[in-house]
Every structure is written in structure tokens, then in C-alpha cells.
Amino acid sequence: MQTLSGLTASPGICSGKAYIFRAVDLSYDPARMESPGEEAKRLKDAFDSAWRELDGIKNTLSGSMGEEYAHIFRAQMTILEDDDFRQEITDKLNEAACRAETAVEEVYKMYAGLFSQMEDSAYNAQRLADLNDVCQRVLRNLLDREEITLSSLPPESIVIAKELFPSDTAVMDRKNIRGFVTERGGLTSHVAILAKSLSLPAAVGTPGAMEAVKKKDAVFLDLRDYEKALVYVNPGVEKQKELTALEKEYLERQMELLKMKDLESVTLDGRKITLSANIGSLEDLAAAGEFGAKSVGLFRTEFLFLKGDLPREEEQYLVYAEAAKKLAGGMLIVRTLDIGGDKEVKALNLPKEENPFLGLRGIRLCLKYEELFLAQLRALLRAAVHGDLRIMFPMVSSVLEFRRARELVVRAAAELREKGIPHKSDPPLGVMVETPAAVFLAEDLTREASFVSMGTNDLTQYVLSVDRGNEAISSYYRTFSPAVLRAVGLTAAAAAKNGKWAGVCGELAGNPMAVPLLVGLGVEELSVTASALPQTIALIRSLNFNRCREAAQKVLAMSTEDDVKACLQQCAWRDPP
Ligand code: PEP
Ligand code: MG
């Protein structure tokens, strides 16, 4: 037996047979070429067939996984349609009198070189990944080789790959897949997001997987731990028995948990915790409904803006209004546009920044581009007529930013009033606590805002000064650092002083080890990935609030993350028997 370890990108436990996914062989003899005219024709044909393949995938996706994934392929089709890109390959073909394959590869290398000089952001990484995907597709068509896809898998497959691109997973045979192991990729990689949305276990950042695992090997994924992923390859009989029993128990528990999806999330001693879902689109909202979501604590609206053209007020209004109606009176917290940092909106053509995470991000960007912000605010105020819509501002670091944002809400309402457009002029306004400044100012902010929600993904990044997207320093990104937990405690206490509620909408909110602690620290609302809703309800219903409070005080006095974790594992959060 071999045991590999990686990072848990999507929790769970499963077993199956290894399906080794290797890229198709794209080797060729560069000296064997046709006439220049013939090479140009081959190139055109390959571009056309690659475009048709992508169009096919995109159309299948629009109906199944939703727009969110389809837009990835639209982006790749745009690369194929880009005249400059095509011209560059044609120029290379003419200059070097080479094979079309060589011209494609050379142009790709040139772009990869350019990207390596750009800042190392997740967005640039995604653009390069898309370009790589497109070039591989053109090459394969040029070479007339069969596509190796995940579209037809043997039953109970666990896909082992170096890396998985969107085009690999888009056509994936979902009914036969049990889980994923990839050598590369971080917690925010494409496969991580996909696996979560399909509720399948996935281990990413698992070095040596391609070397260690062979076709049809028995593979067991034990990803119950939210940090460390364990991958067992051909375990012995005893270990297999143990893992199979654990898997059975885990699945039975998930089925049991699903039955709780409509129960109230209240502790044994009566403390009510509002449990909401995080969504990024209407498709996510529909999926969240399956897990019993009654409210949304974080609607990330960036997705609407990352697709290409900026969405108009009307387009935004329709989306927000639909979400509000679907929730039928349930709370819908919409976060205003949170771009900058690692999220770039091409249509805005913003200048490059040396330090984008400390740059023009979130509310700062919206206050600079007032028209863009006002259009979103008008759409939100109009949609607020259809339900309990609340507006939340990201990356706030001063009270003045909140006041300025509030003034713009008032202006947006006045504009609508002048035009006689139905709207709600004063929905509750909240602040995301993601910066240390917002923690220290939480009492001041909650004097004026109706609520706060802690974005612990960013809060951890800024409190610990560690780039959340940099895999190389991921060991410094300490989820349970006492510094971060004290920031949470301070914020919750400050909000309570002003009679306002404090929530958490970062990943920490769905981590079972953190939930009792957050409850004990006075957090009143948790917004989590939809599939984590049932287990979080069950967990809250098993807690004793007073015990959580006592334990939280103990945790706040600890100096190291190790001590915190050890304490959280031993704590008795429930009533004594
Ligand atoms: C966060 O920072 O915790 C958060 C919820 O926002 P995002 O992950 O979108 O930055
Ligand atoms: Mg954030």
C-alpha cells in the first residue's frame, strides 16, 4: 500500500478504481511538412474543427452545469476567433516556413513568456490555462489524433491527473465518477470548485500521484479532514475493510443529514443561528435549494461582470429580482461588485498594479467608478421590492467608505424616484469585515451599518499578511490562528454592543471544527457552501450555547494554532450526559 497526501479541495470519503488521465500524445516530426499553402489550409481546418468541438461542449453545458461553466468555453472560442492570435500564427508559418503545428507551439510559447512577466494572479493563470487548452485542441486537430476524454469512464472511477482543465471535466461522465486526485492545483482551482458543486471528494496538490498510481489500482480517498487529504493506493485487506466501513458510515451519515435540511438551526439551549448559503449565480441558488437553503448570506456578484461585457442595470435587475423571488421572503444578502485583487474585469481595462490585493479592490473600486456602482445599486434597489434583499459592501477599511457607499445608495434611490421606477429606497446595508481596519472599527461600523459579515478568507489573508492564492506559502495561511479568531471575537462583540448581528461567510463558516467556536464567539449567522448546510444544521442542533461560550473564551486565551486545534478537538460542546 502507498499513502499519498494532498490538500482537501472538496471533503468526503470514497473508493474506486484508478482512471489515469493523461493528455493525448501530441508528438510529431517537425521536418515532415506540406507546401506553405497546404499548411495554411490545415491550420484553418484545425481552427474550424476546434471551434466546432468547443461549441458542442458549450451547448451541452448550458443545459447541464449551467452558464457558469459554459462561459469558460465561450472564452476559449473567443481566443480561436481572435484575429490577432490567428494572424500571429499565420505570420509565424510564413516567416519560418514550418509545419502548422510548430507555428502554433511557437506562438503559444511566446504568450506563455509574456504571461510569466505579468503579475502572478489567479486570473492570469486562468487565462494562460485557457490559451494552453485551446492550443492543445488545435494541435490535436492538426495531428488528427483521437481526443482522450473523460466522457466515457468505467464505473466507480477515481480520476488521477496531473491537472484537469475545464474542457476535460466539461464532458466528464459524471455518473461513473467517484472522486478526483490531481498533482497540481490549489484550493481555488477549477477542479476544486467543480468537485464542490458536484459534492464529490477531491484531493488537489497531491505530488507524485501520476507516478504512484497505476490504471485500475484500488484507490481510497479519505478526505474527512478539511485540510489534509489522504489517498490510499492498493491498501491491504485489513485497511480496505476499515476504509470501506468508514465510507459506508460516511454515506449513511450524509443521507441521514439530508433529512435534517428543513429543521431549524438552533442549539439545545435555544440559541438560534441563521444558516445561509453562498452563491455566485442563479444556478447555484437552484442547487442550494436541494440542500434546504432558505436564505443567502453571500451572493458574489462578480460572476456577472467577469463574463465579458459589463452587465447593464436591466440584466442585473433581472438576476437579483429572480433570486429574491426564488427565496420567497428569505434573506438575500447581495455583495456589491468585489473585483480587483485576483479578479480582473477586462471590460474596465484597469491599469496593472504592483500589489493588487492591497490595491483598488472591492468598495474602493466602486467608489472610484461611481457610474458602474450606481447601476448596480439601482438594480439592487429595484430588485429589493421582490423580497428581503440586503446590500453588503466588500473590503471596507474605513467608516467614511461605508458612508460614501450609503450616500450613493441614497442617490441611486433618488434617480429611480425621479424616473418613477418602483424600488425600495432603504434596504438594510451591511459591511464585510475582511480587513484588520474593519475589525478595529467594528463598533463604529455597526453603529451605522445594519449588520456585518466576516469574510474570513480575506480576513485571514490580511490579518496574517499571507497571500491566499500562493500555494508556496499555504502553510502560513493558518485558518485557526489565534490572531484570526480573536479578530472574529472582537467583531462579534462589537456588533452585539450595538445590537447588530455579525455573521461569517468565509470558508471557516462551513468547517465543522470551527462552527461551535464561531457560535461561542457570538456569531449569529453562518453562510456556507450549499452542500455543507445539512451537516451544519445537525451540528448546531447538537450544541449547547453556554458551553460553546465557555470553550470559546478558553480558545481566545491560546497563543498558537496547534493549541487551538488540540483544544477544539477535545472540547465538550454539548450538555453533560
Ligand atoms: C472572504 O473573503 O471570506 C469572502 C467570503 O469573499 P471572497 O472569498 O469572495 O473574497
Ligand atoms: Mg473576500
mmCIF file of C-alpha atoms and ligand atoms in Angstrom, residues 335 338 434 458 468, ligand 2:
data_model
loop_
_atom_site.group_PDB
_atom_site.id
_atom_site.type_symbol
_atom_site.label_atom_id
_atom_site.label_comp_id
_atom_site.label_asym_id
_atom_site.label_seq_id
_atom_site.Cartn_x
_atom_site.Cartn_y
_atom_site.Cartn_z
ATOM 1 C CA ARG A 335 -22.457 41.701 -2.102
ATOM 2 C CA ASP A 338 -15.872 42.785 -5.467
ATOM 3 C CA GLU A 434 -12.257 41.444 5.787
ATOM 4 C CA ASP A 458 -9.617 37.589 3.117
ATOM 5 C CA ARG A 468 -4.399 33.462 -0.027
HETATM 6 MG MG MG B 2 -13.310 38.429 0.297
#
